[in-house]
mmCIF file with all atom_site columns, C-alpha atoms in Angstrom:
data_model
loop_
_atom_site.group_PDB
_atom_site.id
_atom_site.type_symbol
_atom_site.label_atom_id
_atom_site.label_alt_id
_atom_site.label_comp_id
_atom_site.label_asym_id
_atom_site.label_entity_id
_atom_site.label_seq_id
_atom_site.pdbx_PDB_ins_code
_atom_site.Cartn_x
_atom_site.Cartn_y
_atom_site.Cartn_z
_atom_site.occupancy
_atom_site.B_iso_or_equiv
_atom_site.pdbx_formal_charge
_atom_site.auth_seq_id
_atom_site.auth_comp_id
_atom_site.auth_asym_id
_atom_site.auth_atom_id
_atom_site.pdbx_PDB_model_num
ATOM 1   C CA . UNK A 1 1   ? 91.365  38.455 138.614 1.00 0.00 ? 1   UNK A CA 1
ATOM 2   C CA . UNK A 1 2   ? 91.777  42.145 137.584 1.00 0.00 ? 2   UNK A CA 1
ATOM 3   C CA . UNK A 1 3   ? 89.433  44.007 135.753 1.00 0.00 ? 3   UNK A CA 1
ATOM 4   C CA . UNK A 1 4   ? 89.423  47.250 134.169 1.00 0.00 ? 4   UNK A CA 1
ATOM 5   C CA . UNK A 1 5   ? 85.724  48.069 132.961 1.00 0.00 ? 5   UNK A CA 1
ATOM 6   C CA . UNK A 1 6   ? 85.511  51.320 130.746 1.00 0.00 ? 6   UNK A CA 1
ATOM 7   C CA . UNK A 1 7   ? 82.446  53.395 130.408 1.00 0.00 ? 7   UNK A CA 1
ATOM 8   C CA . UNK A 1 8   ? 81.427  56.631 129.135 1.00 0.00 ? 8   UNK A CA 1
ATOM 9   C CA . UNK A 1 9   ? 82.058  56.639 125.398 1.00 0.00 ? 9   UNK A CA 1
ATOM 10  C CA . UNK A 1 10  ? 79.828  57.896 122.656 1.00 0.00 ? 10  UNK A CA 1
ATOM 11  C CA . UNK A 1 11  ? 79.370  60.285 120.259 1.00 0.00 ? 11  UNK A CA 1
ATOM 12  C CA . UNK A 1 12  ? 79.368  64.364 120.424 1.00 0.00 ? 12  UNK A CA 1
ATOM 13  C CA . UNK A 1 13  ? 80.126  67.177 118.106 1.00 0.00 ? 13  UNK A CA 1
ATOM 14  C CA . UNK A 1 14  ? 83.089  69.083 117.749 1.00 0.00 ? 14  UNK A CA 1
ATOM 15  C CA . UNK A 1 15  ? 83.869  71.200 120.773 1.00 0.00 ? 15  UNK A CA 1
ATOM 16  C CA . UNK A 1 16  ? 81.408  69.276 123.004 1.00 0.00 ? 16  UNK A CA 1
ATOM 17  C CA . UNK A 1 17  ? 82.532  67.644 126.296 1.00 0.00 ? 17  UNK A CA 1
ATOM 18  C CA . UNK A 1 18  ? 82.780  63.134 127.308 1.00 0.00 ? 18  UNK A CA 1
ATOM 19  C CA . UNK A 1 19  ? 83.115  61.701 130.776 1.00 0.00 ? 19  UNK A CA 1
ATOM 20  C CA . UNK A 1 20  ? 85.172  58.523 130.598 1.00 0.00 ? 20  UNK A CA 1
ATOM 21  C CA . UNK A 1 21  ? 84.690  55.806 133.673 1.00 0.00 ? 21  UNK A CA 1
ATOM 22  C CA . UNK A 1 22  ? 87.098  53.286 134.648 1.00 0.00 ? 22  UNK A CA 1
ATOM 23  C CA . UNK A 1 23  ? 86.244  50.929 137.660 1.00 0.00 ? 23  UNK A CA 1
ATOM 24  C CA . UNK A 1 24  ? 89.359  48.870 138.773 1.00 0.00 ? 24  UNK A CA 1
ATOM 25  C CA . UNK A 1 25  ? 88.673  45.555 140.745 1.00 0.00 ? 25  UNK A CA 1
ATOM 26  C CA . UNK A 1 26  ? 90.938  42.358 141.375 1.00 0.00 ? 26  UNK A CA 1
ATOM 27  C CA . UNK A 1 27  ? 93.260  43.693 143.713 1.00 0.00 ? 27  UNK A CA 1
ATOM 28  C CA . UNK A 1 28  ? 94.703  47.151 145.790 1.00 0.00 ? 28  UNK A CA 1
ATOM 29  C CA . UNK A 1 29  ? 95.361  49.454 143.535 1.00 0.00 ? 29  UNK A CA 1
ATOM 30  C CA . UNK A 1 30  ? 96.388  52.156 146.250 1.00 0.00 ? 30  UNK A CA 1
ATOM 31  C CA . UNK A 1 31  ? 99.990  52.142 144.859 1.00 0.00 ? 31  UNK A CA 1
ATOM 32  C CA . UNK A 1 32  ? 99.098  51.874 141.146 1.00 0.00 ? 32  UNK A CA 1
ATOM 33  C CA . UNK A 1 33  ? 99.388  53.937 138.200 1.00 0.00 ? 33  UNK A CA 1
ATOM 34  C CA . UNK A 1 34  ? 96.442  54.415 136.168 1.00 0.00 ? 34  UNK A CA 1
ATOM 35  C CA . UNK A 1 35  ? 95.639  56.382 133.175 1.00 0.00 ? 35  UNK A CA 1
ATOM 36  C CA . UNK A 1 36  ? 94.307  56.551 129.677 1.00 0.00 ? 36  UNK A CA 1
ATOM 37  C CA . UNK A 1 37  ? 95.267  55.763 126.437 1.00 0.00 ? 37  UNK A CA 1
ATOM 38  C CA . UNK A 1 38  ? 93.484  55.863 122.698 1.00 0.00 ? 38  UNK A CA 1
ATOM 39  C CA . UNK A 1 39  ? 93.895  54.093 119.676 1.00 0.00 ? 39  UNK A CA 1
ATOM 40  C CA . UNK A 1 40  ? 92.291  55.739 116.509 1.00 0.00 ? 40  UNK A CA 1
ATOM 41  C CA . UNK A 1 41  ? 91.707  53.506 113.422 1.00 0.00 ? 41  UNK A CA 1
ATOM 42  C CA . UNK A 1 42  ? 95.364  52.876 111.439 1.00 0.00 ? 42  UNK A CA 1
ATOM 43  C CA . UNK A 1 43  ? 97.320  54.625 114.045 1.00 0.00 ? 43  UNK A CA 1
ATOM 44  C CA . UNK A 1 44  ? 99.405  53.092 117.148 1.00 0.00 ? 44  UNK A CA 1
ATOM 45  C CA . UNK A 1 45  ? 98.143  53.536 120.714 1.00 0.00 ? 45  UNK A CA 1
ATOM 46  C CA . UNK A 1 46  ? 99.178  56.440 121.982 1.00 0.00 ? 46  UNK A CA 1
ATOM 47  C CA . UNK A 1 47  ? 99.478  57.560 125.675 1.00 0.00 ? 47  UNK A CA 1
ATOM 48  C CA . UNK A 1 48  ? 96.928  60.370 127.086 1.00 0.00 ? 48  UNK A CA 1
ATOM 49  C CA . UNK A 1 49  ? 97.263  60.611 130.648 1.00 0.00 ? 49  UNK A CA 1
ATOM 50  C CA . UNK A 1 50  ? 98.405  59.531 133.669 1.00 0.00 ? 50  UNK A CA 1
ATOM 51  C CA . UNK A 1 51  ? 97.456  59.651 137.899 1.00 0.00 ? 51  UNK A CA 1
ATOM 52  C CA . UNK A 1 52  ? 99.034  58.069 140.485 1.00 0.00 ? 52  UNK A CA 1
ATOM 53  C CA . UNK A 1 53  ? 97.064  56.808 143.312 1.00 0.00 ? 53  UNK A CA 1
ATOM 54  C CA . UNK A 1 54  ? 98.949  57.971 145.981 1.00 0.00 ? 54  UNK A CA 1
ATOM 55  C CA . UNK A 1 55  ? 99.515  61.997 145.399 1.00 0.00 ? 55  UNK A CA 1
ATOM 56  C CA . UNK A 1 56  ? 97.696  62.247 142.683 1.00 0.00 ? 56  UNK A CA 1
ATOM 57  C CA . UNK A 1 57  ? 100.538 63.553 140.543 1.00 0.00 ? 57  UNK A CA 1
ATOM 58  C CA . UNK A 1 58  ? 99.436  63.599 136.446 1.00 0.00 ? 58  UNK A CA 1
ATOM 59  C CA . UNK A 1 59  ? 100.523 63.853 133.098 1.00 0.00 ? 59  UNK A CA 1
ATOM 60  C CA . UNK A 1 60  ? 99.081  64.090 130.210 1.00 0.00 ? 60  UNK A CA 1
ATOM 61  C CA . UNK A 1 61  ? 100.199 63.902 126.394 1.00 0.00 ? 61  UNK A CA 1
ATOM 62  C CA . UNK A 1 62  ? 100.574 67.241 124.529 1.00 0.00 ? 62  UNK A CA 1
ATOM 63  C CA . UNK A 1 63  ? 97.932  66.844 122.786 1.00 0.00 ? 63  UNK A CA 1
ATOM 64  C CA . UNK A 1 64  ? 95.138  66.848 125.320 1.00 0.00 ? 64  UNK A CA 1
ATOM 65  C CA . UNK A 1 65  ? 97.142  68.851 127.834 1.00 0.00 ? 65  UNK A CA 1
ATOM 66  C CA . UNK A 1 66  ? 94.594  71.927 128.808 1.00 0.00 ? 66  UNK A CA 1
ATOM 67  C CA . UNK A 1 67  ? 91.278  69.977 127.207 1.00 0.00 ? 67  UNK A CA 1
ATOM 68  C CA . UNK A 1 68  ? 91.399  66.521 129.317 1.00 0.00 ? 68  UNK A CA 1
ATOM 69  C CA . UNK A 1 69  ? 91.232  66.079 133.317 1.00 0.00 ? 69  UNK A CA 1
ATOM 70  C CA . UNK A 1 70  ? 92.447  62.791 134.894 1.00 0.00 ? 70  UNK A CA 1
ATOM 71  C CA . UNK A 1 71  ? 91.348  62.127 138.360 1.00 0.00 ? 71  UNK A CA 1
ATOM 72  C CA . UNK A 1 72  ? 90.719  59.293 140.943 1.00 0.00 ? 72  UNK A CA 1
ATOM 73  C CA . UNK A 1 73  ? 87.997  58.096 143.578 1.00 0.00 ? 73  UNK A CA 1
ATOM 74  C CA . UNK A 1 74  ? 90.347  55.633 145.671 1.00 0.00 ? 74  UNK A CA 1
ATOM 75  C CA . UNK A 1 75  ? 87.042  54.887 147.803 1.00 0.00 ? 75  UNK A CA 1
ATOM 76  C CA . UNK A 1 76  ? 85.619  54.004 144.615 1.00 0.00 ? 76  UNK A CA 1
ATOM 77  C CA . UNK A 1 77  ? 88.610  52.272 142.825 1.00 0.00 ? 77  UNK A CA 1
ATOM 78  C CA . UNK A 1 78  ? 87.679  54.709 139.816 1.00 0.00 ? 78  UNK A CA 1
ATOM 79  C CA . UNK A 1 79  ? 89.322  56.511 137.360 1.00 0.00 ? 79  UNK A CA 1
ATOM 80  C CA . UNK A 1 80  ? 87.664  59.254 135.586 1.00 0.00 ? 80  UNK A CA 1
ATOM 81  C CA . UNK A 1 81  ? 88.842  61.128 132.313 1.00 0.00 ? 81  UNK A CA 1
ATOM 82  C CA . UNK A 1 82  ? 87.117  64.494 131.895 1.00 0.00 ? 82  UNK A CA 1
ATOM 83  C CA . UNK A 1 83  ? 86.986  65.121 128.229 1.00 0.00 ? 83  UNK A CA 1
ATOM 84  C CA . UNK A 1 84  ? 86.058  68.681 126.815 1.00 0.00 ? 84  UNK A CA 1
ATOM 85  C CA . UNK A 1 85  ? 86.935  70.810 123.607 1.00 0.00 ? 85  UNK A CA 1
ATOM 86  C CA . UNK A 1 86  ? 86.858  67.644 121.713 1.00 0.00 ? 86  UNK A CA 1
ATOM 87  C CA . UNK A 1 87  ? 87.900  67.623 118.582 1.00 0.00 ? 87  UNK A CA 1
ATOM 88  C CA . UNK A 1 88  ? 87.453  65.201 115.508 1.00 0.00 ? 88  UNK A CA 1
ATOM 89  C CA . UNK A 1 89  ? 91.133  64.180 115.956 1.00 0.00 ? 89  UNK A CA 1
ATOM 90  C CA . UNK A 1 90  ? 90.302  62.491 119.787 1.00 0.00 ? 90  UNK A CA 1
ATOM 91  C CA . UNK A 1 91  ? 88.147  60.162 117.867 1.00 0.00 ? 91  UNK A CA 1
ATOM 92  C CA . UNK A 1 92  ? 89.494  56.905 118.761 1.00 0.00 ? 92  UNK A CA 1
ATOM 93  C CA . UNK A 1 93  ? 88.958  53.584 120.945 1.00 0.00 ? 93  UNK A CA 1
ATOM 94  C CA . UNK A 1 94  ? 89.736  54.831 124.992 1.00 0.00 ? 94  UNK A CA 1
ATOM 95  C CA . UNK A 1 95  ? 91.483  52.070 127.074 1.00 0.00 ? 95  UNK A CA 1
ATOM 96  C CA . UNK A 1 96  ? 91.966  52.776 130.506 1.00 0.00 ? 96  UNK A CA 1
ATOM 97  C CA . UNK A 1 97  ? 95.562  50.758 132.224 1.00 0.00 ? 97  UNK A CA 1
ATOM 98  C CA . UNK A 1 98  ? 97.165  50.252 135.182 1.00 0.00 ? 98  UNK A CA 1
ATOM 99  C CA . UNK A 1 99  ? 100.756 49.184 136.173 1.00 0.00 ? 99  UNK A CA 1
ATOM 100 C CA . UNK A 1 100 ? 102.279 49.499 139.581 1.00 0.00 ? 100 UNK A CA 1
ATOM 101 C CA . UNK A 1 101 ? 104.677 51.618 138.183 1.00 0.00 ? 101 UNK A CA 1
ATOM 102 C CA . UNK A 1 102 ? 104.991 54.372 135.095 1.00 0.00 ? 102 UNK A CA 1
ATOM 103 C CA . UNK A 1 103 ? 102.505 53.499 132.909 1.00 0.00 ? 103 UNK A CA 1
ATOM 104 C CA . UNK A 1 104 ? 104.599 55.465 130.391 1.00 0.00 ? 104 UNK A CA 1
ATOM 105 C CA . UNK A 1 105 ? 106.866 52.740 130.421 1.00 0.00 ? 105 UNK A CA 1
ATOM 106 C CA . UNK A 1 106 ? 104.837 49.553 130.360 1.00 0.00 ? 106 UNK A CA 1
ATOM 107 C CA . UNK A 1 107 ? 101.118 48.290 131.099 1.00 0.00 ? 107 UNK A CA 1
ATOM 108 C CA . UNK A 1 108 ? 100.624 45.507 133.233 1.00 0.00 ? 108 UNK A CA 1
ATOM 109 C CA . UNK A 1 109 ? 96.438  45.369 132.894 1.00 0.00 ? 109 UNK A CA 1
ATOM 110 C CA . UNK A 1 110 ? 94.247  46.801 130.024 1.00 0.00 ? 110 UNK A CA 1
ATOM 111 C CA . UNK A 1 111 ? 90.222  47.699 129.940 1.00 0.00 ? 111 UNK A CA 1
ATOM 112 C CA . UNK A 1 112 ? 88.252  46.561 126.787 1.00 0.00 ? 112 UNK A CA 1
ATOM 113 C CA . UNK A 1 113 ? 87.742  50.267 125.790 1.00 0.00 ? 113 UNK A CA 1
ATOM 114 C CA . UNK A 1 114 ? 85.449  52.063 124.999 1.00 0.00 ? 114 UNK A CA 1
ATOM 115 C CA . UNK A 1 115 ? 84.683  54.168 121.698 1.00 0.00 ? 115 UNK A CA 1
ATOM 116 C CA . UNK A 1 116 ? 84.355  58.239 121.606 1.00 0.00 ? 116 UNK A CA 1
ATOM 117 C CA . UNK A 1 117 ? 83.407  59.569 118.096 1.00 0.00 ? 117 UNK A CA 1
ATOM 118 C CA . UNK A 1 118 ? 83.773  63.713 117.715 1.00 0.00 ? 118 UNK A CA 1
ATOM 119 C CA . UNK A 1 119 ? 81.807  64.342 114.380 1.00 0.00 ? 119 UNK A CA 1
ATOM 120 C CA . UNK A 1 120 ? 83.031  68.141 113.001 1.00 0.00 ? 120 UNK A CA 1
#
């Protein structure tokens, strides 16, 4: 069974700094994509970022592009989502996914998530 267990959420103040955990389990994920996306109350889920495994080629949405750091402990089967110059607007519920392919395109596994609250 795959699991996706978030960690790492909480709150800080404007321009203050969150380290997201996700620990992957169930399977290989040595050819996966895995990444981050948020949901924020009343809005759709929108992507944030993006590693692949193998490479470790990433992408990230506009938005967080120069603020947020994706990266990956394979040894670990981890995915971490450095978080700093948060603002207000990142306030939303984190879920980390995985898919073996784009995860732009589709999600094949979710985490729970995890909350992150920026107060201004």
């Amino acid at each position: 069974q795959v699991q996706l267990v978030e960690s790492g959420g909480g709150l800080v103040q404007a321009g203050g700094s969150l380290r997201l955990s996700c620990a992957a389990s169930g399977r290989t994920f040595s050819s996966y994509s895995m990444g981050w996306f948020r949901q924020a109350p009343g809005k759709e889920r929108e992507f944030v970022a993006t590693i692949k495994w193998s490479g470790g080629s990433t992408y990230y949405a506009d938005s967080v592009k120069g603020r947020f750091t994706i990266s990956r402990d394979n040894a670990k089967n981890t995915v971490y989502l450095e978080m700093n110059r948060l603002k207000p607007e990142d306030t939303a519920v984190y879920y980390c996914a995985a898919d073996p392919l784009d995860l732009r395109v589709g999600v094949s596994y979710w985490g729970q998530g995890t909350q992150v609250t920026v107060s201004s």
